[in-house]
Each structure stands twice: as structure tokens, then as C-alpha cells.
Short mmCIF file of C-alpha atoms in Angstrom, two decimals:
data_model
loop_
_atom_site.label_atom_id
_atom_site.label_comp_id
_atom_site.label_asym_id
_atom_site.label_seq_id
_atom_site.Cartn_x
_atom_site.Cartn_y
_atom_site.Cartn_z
CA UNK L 279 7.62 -20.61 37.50
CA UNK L 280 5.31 -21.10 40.49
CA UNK L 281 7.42 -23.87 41.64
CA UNK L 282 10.38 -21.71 42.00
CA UNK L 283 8.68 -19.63 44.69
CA UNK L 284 8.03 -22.88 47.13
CA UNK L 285 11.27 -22.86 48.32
CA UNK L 286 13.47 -20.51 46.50
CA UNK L 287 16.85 -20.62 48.48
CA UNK L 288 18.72 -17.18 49.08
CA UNK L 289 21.50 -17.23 47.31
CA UNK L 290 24.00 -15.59 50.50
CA UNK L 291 27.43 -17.60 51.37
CA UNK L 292 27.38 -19.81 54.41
CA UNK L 293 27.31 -18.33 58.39
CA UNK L 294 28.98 -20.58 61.05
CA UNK L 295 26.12 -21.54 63.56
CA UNK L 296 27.42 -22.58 67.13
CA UNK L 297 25.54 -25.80 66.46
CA UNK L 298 25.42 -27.04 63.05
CA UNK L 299 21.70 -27.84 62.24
CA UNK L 300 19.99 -31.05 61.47
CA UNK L 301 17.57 -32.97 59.18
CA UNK L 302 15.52 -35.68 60.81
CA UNK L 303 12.40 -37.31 60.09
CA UNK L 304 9.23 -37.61 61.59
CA UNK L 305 8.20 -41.58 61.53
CA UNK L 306 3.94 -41.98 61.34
CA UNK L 307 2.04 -45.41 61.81
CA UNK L 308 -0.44 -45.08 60.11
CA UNK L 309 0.19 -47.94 57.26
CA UNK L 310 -1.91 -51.03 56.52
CA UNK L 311 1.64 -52.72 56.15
CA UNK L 312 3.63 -51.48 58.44
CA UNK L 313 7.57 -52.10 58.68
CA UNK L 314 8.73 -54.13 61.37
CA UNK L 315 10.97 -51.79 63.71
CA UNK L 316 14.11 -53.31 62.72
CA UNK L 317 13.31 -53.11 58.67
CA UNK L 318 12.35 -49.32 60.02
CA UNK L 319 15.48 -48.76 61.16
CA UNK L 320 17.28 -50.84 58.26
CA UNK L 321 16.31 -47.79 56.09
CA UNK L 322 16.79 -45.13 58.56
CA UNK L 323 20.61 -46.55 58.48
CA UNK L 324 20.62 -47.00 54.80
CA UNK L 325 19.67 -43.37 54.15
CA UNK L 326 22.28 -41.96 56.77
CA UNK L 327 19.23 -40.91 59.12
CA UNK L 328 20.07 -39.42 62.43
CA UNK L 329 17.37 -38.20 63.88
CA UNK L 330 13.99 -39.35 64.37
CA UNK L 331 10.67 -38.20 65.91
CA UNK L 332 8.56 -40.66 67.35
CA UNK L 333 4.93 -40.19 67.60
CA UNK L 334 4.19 -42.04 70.74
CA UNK L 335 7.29 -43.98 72.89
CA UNK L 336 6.76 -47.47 71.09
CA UNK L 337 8.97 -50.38 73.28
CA UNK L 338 9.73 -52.54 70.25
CA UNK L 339 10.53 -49.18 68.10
CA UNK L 340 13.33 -47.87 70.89
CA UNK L 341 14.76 -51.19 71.10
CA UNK L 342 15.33 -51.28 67.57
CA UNK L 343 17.11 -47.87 68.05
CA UNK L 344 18.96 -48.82 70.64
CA UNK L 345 23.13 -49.16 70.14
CA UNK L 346 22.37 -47.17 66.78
CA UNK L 347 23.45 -43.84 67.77
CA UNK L 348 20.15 -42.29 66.46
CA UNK L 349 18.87 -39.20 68.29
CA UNK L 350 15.48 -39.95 69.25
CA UNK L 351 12.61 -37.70 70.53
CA UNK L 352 9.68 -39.85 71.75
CA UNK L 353 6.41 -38.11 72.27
CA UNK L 354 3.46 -37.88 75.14
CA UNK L 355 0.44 -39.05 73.13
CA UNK L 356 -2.67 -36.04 73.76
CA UNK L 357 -4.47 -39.11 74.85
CA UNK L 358 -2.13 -39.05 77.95
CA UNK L 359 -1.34 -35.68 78.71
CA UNK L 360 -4.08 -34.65 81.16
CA UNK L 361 -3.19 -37.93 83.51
CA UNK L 362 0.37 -36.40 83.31
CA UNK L 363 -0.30 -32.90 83.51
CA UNK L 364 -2.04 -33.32 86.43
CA UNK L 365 -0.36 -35.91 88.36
CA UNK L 366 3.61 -35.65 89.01
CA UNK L 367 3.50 -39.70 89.84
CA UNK L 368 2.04 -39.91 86.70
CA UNK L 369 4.53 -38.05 84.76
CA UNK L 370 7.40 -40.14 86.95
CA UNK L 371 5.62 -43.27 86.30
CA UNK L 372 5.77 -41.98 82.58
CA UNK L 373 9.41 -41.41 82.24
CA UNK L 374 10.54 -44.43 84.19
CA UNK L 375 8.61 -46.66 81.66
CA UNK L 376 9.51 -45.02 78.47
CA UNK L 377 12.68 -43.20 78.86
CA UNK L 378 14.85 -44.56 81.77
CA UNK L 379 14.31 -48.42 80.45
CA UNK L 380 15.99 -47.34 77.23
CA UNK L 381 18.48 -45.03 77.98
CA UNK L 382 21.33 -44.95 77.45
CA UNK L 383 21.30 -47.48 74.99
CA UNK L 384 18.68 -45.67 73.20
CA UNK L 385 20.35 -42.30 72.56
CA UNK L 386 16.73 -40.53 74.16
CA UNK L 387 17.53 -36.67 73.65
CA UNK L 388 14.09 -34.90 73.87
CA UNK L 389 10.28 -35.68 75.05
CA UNK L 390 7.50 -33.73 72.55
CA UNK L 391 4.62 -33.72 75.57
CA UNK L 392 2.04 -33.56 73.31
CA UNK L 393 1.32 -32.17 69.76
CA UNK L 394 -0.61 -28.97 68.45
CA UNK L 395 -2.37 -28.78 71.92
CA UNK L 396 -3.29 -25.08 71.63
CA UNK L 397 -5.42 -25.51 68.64
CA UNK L 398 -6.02 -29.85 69.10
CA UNK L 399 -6.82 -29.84 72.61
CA UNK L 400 -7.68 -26.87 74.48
CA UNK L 401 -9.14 -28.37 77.22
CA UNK L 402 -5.91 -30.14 78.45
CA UNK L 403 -3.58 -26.83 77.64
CA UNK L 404 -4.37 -25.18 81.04
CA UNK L 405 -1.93 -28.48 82.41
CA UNK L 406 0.27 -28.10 79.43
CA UNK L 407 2.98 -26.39 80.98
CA UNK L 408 2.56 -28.57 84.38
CA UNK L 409 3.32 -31.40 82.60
CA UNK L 410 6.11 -30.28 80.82
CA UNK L 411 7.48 -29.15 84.48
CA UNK L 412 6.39 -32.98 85.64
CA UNK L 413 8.43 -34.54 82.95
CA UNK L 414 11.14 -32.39 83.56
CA UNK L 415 11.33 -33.46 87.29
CA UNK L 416 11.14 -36.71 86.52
CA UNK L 417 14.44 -36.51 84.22
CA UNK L 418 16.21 -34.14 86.78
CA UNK L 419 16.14 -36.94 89.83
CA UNK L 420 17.34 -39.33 87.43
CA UNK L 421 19.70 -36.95 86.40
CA UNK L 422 18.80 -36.83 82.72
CA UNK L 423 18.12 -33.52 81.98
CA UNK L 424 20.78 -32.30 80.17
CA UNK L 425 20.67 -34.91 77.97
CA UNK L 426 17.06 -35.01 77.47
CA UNK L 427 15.23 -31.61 76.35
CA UNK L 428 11.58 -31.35 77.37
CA UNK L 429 9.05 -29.42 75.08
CA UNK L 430 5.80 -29.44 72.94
CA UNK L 431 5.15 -28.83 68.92
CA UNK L 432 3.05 -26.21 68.17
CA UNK L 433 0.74 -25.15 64.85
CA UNK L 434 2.22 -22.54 63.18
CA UNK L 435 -1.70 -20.82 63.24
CA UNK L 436 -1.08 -19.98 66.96
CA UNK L 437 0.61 -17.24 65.28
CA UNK L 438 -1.37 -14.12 64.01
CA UNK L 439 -0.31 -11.07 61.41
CA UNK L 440 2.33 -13.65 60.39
CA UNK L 441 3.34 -11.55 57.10
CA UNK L 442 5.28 -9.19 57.23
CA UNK L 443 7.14 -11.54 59.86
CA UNK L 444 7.92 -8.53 62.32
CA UNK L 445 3.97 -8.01 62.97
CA UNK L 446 3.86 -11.86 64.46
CA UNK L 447 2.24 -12.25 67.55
CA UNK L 448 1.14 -15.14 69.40
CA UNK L 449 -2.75 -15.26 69.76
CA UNK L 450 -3.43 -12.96 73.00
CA UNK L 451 -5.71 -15.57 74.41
CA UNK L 452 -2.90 -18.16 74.83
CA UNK L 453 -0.66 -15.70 76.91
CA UNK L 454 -1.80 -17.04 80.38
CA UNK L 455 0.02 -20.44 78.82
CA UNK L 456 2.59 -18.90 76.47
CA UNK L 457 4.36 -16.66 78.68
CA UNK L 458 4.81 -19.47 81.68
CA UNK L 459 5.63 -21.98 79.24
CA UNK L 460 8.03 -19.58 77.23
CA UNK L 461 9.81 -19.12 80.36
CA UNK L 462 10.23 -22.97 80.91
CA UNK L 463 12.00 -23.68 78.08
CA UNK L 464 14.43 -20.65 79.02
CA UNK L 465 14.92 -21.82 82.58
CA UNK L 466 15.55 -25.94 81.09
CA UNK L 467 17.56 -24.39 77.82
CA UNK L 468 15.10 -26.18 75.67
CA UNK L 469 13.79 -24.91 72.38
CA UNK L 470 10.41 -23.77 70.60
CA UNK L 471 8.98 -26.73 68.87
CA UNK L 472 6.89 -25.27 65.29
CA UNK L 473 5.32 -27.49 63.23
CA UNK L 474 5.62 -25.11 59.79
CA UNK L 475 3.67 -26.30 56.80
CA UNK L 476 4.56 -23.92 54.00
CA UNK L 477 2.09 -25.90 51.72
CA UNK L 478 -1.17 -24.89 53.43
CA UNK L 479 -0.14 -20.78 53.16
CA UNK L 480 1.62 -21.58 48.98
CA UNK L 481 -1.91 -22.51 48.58
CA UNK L 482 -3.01 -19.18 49.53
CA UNK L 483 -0.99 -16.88 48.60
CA UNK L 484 1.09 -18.53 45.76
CA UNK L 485 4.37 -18.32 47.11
CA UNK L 486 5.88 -15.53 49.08
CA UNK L 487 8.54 -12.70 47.60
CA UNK L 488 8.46 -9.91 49.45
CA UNK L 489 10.60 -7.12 51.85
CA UNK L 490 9.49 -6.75 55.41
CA UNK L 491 8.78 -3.09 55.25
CA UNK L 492 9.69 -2.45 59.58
CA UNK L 493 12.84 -4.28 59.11
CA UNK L 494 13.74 -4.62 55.33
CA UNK L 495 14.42 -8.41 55.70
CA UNK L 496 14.01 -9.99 52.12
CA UNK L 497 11.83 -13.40 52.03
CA UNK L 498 12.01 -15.35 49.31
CA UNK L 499 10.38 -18.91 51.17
CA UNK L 500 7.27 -19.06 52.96
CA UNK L 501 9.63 -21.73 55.10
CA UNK L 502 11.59 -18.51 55.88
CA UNK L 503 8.92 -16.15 57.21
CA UNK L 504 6.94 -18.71 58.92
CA UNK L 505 9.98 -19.43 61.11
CA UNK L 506 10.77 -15.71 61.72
CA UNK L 507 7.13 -15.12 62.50
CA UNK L 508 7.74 -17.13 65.50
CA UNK L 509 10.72 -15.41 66.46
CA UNK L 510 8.99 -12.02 66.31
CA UNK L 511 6.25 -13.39 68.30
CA UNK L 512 8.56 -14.87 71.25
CA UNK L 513 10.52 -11.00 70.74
CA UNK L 514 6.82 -9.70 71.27
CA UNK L 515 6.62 -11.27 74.41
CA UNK L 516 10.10 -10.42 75.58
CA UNK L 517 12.09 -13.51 75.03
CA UNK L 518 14.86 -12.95 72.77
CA UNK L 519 16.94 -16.16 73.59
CA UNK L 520 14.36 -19.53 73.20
CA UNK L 521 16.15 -21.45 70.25
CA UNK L 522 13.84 -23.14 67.60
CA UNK L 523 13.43 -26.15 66.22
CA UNK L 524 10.84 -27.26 63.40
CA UNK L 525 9.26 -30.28 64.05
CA UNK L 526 7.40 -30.89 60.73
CA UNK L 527 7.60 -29.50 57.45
CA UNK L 528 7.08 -30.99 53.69
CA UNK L 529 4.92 -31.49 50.84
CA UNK L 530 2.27 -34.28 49.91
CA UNK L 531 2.85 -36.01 46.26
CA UNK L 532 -0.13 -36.47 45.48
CA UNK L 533 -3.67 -34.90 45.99
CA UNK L 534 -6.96 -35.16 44.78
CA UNK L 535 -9.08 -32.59 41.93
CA UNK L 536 -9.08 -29.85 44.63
CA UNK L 537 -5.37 -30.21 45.52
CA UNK L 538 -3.42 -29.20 42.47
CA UNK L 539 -0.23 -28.57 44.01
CA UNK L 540 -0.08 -31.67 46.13
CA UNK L 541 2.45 -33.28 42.93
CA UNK L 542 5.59 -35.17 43.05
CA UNK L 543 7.42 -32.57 41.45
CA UNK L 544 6.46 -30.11 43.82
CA UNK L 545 7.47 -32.22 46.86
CA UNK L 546 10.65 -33.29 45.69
CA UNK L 547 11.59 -29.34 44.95
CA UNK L 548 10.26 -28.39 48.48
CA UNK L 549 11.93 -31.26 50.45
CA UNK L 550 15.35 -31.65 48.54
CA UNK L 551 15.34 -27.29 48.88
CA UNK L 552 14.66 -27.47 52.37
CA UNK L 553 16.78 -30.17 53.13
CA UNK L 554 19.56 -28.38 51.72
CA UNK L 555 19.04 -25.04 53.81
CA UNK L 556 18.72 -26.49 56.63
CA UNK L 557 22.49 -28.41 56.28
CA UNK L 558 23.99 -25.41 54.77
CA UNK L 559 23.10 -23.85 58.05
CA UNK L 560 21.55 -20.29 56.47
CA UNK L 561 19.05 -19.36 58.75
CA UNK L 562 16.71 -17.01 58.17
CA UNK L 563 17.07 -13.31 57.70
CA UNK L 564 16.17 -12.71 60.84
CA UNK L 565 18.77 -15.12 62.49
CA UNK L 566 21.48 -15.79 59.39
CA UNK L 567 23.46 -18.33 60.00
CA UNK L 568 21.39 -19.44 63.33
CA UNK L 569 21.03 -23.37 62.85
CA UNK L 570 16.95 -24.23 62.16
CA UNK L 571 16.96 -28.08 62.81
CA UNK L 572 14.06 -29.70 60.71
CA UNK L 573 12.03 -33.13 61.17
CA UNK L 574 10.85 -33.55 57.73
CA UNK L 575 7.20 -34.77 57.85
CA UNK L 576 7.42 -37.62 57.01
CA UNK L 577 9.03 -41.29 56.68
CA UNK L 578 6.22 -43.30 55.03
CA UNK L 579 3.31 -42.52 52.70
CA UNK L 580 0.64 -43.01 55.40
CA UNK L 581 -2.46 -44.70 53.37
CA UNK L 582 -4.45 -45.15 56.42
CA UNK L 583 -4.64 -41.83 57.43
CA UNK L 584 -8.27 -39.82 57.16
CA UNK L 585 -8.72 -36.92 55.18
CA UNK L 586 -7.95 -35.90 51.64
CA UNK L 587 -5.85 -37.62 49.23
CA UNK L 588 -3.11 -35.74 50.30
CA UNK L 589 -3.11 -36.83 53.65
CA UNK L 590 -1.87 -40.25 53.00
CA UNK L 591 1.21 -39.38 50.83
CA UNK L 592 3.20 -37.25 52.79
CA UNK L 593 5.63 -39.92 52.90
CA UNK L 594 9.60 -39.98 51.67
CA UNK L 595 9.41 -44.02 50.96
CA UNK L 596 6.47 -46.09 50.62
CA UNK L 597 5.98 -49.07 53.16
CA UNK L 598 8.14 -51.33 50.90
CA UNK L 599 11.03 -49.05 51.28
CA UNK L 600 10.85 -47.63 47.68
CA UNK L 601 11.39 -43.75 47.63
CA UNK L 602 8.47 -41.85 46.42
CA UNK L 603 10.73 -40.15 44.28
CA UNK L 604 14.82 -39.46 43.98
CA UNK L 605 15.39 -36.22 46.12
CA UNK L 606 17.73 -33.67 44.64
CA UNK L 607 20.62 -33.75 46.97
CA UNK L 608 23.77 -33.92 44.72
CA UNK L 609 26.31 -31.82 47.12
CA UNK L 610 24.43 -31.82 50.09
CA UNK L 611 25.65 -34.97 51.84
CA UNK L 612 24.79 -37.87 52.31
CA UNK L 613 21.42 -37.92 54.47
CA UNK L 614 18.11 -38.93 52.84
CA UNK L 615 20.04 -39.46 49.76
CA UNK L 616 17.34 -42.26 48.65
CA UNK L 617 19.90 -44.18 46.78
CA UNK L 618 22.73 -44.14 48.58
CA UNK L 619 23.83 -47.78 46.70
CA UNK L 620 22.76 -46.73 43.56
CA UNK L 621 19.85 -49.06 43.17
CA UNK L 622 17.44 -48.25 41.88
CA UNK L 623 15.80 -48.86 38.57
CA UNK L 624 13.02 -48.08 36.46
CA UNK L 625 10.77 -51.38 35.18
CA UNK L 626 7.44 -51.56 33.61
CA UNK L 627 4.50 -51.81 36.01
CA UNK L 628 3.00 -55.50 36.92
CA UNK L 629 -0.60 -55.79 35.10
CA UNK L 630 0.27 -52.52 32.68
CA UNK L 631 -1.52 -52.12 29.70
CA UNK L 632 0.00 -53.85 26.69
CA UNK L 633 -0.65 -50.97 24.47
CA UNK L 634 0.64 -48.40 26.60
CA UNK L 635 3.38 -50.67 26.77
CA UNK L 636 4.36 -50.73 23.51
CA UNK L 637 3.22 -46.92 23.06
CA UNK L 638 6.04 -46.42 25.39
CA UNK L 639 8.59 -48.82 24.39
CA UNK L 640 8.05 -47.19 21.07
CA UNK L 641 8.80 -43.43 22.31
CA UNK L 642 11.60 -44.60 24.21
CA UNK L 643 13.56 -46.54 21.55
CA UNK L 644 12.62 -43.26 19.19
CA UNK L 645 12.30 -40.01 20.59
CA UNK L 646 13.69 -41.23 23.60
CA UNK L 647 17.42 -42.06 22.05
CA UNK L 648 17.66 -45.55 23.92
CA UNK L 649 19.78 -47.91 22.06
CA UNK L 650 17.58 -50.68 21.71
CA UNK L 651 19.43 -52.83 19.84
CA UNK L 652 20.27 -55.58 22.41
CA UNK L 653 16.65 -56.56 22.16
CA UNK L 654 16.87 -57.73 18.43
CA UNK L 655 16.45 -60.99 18.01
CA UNK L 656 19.44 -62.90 18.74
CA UNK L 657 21.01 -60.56 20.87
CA UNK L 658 21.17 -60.77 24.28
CA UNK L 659 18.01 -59.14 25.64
CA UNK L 660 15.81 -60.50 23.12
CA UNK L 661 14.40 -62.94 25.86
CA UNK L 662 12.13 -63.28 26.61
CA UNK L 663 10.04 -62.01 24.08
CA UNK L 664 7.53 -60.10 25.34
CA UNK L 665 6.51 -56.37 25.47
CA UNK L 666 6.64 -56.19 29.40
CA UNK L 667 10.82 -57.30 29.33
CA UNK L 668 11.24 -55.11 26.55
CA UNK L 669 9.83 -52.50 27.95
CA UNK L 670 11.29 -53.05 31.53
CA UNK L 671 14.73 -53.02 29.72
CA UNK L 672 13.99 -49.17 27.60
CA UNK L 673 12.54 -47.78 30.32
CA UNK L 674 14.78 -48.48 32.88
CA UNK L 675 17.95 -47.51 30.29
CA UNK L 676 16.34 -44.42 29.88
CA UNK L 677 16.06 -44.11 33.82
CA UNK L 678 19.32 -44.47 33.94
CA UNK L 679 20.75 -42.53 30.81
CA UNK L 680 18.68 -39.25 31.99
CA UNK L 681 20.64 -39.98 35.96
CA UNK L 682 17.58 -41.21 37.69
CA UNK L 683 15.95 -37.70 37.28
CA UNK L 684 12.71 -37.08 38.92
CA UNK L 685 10.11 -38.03 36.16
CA UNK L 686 12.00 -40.13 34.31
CA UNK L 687 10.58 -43.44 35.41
CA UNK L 688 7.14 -43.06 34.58
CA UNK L 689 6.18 -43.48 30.59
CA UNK L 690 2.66 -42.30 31.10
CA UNK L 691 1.84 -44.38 34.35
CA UNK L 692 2.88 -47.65 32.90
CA UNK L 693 7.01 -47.57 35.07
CA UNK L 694 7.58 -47.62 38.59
CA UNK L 695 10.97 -47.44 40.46
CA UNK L 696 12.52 -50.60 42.12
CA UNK L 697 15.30 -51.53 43.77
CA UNK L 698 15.27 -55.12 42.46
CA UNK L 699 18.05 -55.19 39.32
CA UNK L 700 15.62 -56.43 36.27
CA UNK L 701 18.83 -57.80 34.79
CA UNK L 702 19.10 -60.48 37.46
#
């Protein structure tokens, strides 16, 4: 019942926000194959995706965008935020380049200067905020900044005594750059960027369920209090009114020995829960009903990325396009849907093992209930004769009998999901 607790959604009816909220995704580059840009945004149109974070401010990527309607927030690379933190030509060289040769064909609608700097890259946060201000001058004389919102993502660590969520405060040595940076994004009308990776705290402390004994707020997701930390922590410094928006959150699929809750079934319950909170605009218990807009981390499984196991499968969709599993979204419209057409099917894997083959063919044409009778000989999926087309043809009526359930399209490690119709 563990998996309950990663995201168990509270069961309260639905608040009207003054902005509904949003799910967008966070798009990494890290792939050996990478999509081109337009089969990028192929998908991102297939799956009803309408906003996107960018990791850097790519030229070929925000073409591709461009006439799309897509909200898009490009982001200063840390490599280049000391040249624009301490050099307004710089920052107006920046913008002119990036933003004001796409817009407003590109639909441009905030700038991430940097990411994590706090706890990345200390030595550039004492220009943090100046380049913020830099970038924001920049879109003012081009008269761009209230369409464009200027901020930076932060780690949700910069954030101490973060359960209960009313003790939250922002670490004391960052307050020289918190408070003038706080008051930035309340002069512009921006919002808090939070990068909130419920994962990394599930992992230690197995799920939160608790009351908030100053203010007798009820968690039941560590999504939940993370957020409201935050808020208690901008409250702490006296600003009551800075709007929030989380830049990443999710779950890997896949881990190595020493990550036992990096599974598929974990991520799909995490992501399809969170995207659904987020679209039924709940909020939190601090804020019900406030809109949290969420970039899901991320687009693609990234298997170039360093690190653990779990590093590289963050992803939604592999580089071919293929989800990394079906998402749980019956009811909750139509974004990241997976298979919005309805194609997808459930084969036997190139180069399986013809025993595990038939081991599985067997199971599904027994225990399994698949009527397997169109694969007697003489009947139409007899041919070709072989266990892999047999198999291809159980499994993926199994797939489809059971409604394309997570799980159902693997028979031991020997199915995969396509979107290529094995009866053609």
C-alpha cells in the first residue's frame, strides 16, 4: 500500500482558481538519438501539449514552435549567467538573439535565468538577481514584459524544517539574495519557480500522512507539503502574494539494485496523480483551489545522462516516440493522454527468447482467457507459423482485452508496446 501514499489525492470537491492551472513538460537533450525539432513537436501536438520548458533557447527548437500556439519558457544556461548577470549589454544582447527573433511567432511567455543556482552555482548567485533585473530591462524597452515573465527554478533543499510545512524557512544564508530577489518577482508579477521532487523525500520517509500540528492542515502527498513549505517560507519572509509555479516534478521508471522505487508502476501512479491535481485545480491546503502549474520532468528517457540508472529514465516517451508506459488519465482531458489515436499495441520483442515465447503464448491462450483460435491452422492468423507472430498476436489481444492497462504488455520481458498495427 506504499504506492498509495506517493501521491494520494485529497478527496475535497473542486475550488475555482482565477487562473486555471497547467501541465507542461520539461524537454531534456540528453539522447544519443535525438528527435529532430519538428518530430519533437509532432508529439508535443499529438499529445495535446501546451506548454514546454526549454533547457537552453535552441534556434531550430523555437522555430519548430513557432505558429503552434505552444507556451514556451526558454532558459539562461548557468554556463551564461555570470556574462549576463554582470553585464546589462550582455543580457540585451541575450534577449535580442533568443527572444525578440522569435516572438511573436513563437508564443515566448517566460525566461528561467538559470537553474538550481543556490545550491549548483553559488559563486554566480551574488549576480543572480542582477540578471534577472537585466533580462527584465531588456524585455521592458522592447515592450515585452507583460507577456514574458522573468524568473529562476530553485531546489526544493533551499528550504529547511520543511515538515510540518508551517516551520519552512528558506536557508538564512541565502537571505541577502532571497529577500531582493523575492521582491523582484513582486514588483514584475512573476512567480516562484520550485523544482519539487517528491521521489528523493518518499525515499526517506516512505510517504507522508500527517496533520500540521500549528495549523491543522492535513497532507496526504509529499507533492502537497513540499509546495506549501515554500509558501511558508516566502510568509516567513513577509511576502504573502509571490504566485508559484513548479518547474519539475516526476518519477524515474526504472533504477538500479539501490533504487527500489524507481519502477514503472510507481511513475505512472505519481505522474498520472499529479497530472490530475494539478488540472482539477485543488491546490494545496494551504492555498485550496490556488492553481499550482506543473512542468512534468520530463519528455524523453534521457540515456545519456550521468548518474544512476535512474537518471536516464525520467522520460514520458522514449526517443522513438513510444510512451514509457499508458498514463492513467481517463477523465482528466486530453493532455499527455499517450494514445490519443488509440494506437498502440502490444507485440513480442525482436530477438526474444523462443522459450519464453512460447512460455508466454502458452499463459496467455490459458490462464490468460485469449481466444486463440484464429491461429489454428487454417484460420486466418495461422501465418505465418512461427512462435514470434503467434505470440505478437496473444499478447497484443490480451493488451488490448485488459484496455491497455499498465503492465499488461510485458509477458515476463519478452512484449513491448508499439504503435505500428502488427495486423498490417
Amino acid at each position: 500500500m506504499a504506492t498509495v501514499l506517493l501521491f494520494m489525492l485529497l478527496a475535497v470537491s473542486v475550488v475555482s482558481a482565477d487562473q486555471n492551472a497547467f501541465i507542461g513538460v520539461n524537454i531534456g537533450t540528453a539522447l544519443s538519438d535525438m528527435p529532430s525539432p519538428t518530430q519533437m513537436v509532432a508529439l508535443l501536438k499529438a499529445q495535446n501539449i501546451r506548454h514546454v520548458r526549454l533547457y537552453d533557447a535552441d534556434r531550430a527548437m523555437l522555430l519548430a514552435l513557432a505558429n503552434t500556439g505552444i507556451h514556451v519558457t526558454v532558459s539562461v544556461p548557468n554556463d551564461q549567467l555570470l556574462g549576463i548577470g554582470q553585464s546589462n549589454a550582455t543580457a540585451a544582447n541575450w534577449v535580442k538573439r533568443n527572444i525578440i527573433a522569435h516572438v511573436p511567432a513563437t508564443n515566448i511567455t517566460a525566461i528561467a535565468v538559470g537553474s538550481e543556482v543556490l545550491t549548483t552555482l553559488p559563486n554566480a548567485a551574488p549576480v543572480l538577481v542582477s540578471a534577472l533585473k537585466f533580462i527584465h530591462s531588456a524585455l521592458v524597452a522592447s515592450n515585452l514584459d507583460s507577456q514574458i515573465k522573468v524568473s529562476t527554478p530553485h531546489a526544493s533543499s533551499i528550504i529547511l524544517d520543511s515538515f510540518p510545512p508551517s516551520q519552512a524557512f528558506f536557508n538564512r544564508s541565502w537571505d541577502p539574495i532571497m529577500v531582493p530577489l523575492l521582491k523582484f518577482l513582486q514588483s514584475t508579477g512573476s512567480y516562484f519557480m520550485l523544482n519539487a521532487y517528491p521521489y528523493y523525500d518518499y525515499m526517506q520517509s516512505n510517504g507522508v500522512e500527517a496533520v500540521d500540528a500549528n495549523t491543522l492542515l492535513h497532507y496526504t502527498n509529499v507533492f502537497d507539503a513540499v509546495v506549501d513549505a515554500a509558501y511558508f517560507a516566502m510568509f516567513y519572509l513577509n511576502f504573502t502574494n509571490v504566485p508559484l509555479v513548479v518547474t519539475e516534478s516526476g518519477w524515474p521508471s526504472k533504477g538500479d539494485s539501490s533504487e527500489p522505487d524507481a519502477t514503472n508502476e510507481n511513475a505512472n501512479t505519481y505522474n498520472s496523480n499529479l497530472i490530475r491535481h494539478v488540472l482539477n485545480n485543488t491546490g494545496t491546503p494551504k492555498h485550496p483551489g490556488i492553481a499550482v502549474s506543473t512542468y512534468v520532468y520530463e519528455l524523453y528517457n534521457e540515456d545519456e545522462r550521468p548518474g544512476p540508472v535512474s537518471e536516464k529514465n525520467w522520460g514520458l516517451f522514449d526517443a522513438n516516440g513510444l510512451p514509457v508506459y499508458i498514463l492513467h488519465l481517463t477523465g482528466a482531458g486530453t493532455v499527455l493522454a499517450n494514445d490519443t489515436t488509440n494506437q498502440t499495441f502490444c507485440v513480442a520483442k525482436e530477438g526474444a527468447d523462443p522459450k519464453m515465447l512460447q512460455a508466454a503464448l502458452d499463459w496467455a491462450c490459458g490462464p490468460g482467457r485469449v481466444d486463440c483460435s484464429p491461429m489454428l491452422q487454417g484460420q486466418p492468423c495461422y501465418d505465418p507459423d512461427n512462435v514470434a507472430a503467434h505470440s505478437t498476436y496473444a499478447f497484443n489481444a490480451y493488451f488490448q482485452k485488459m484496455s491497455k492497462a499498465p503492465g499488461t504488455c510485458d509477458f515476463k520481458g519478452v512484449a513491448t508496446i508499439t504503435t505500428t498495427d502488427p495486423s498490417k
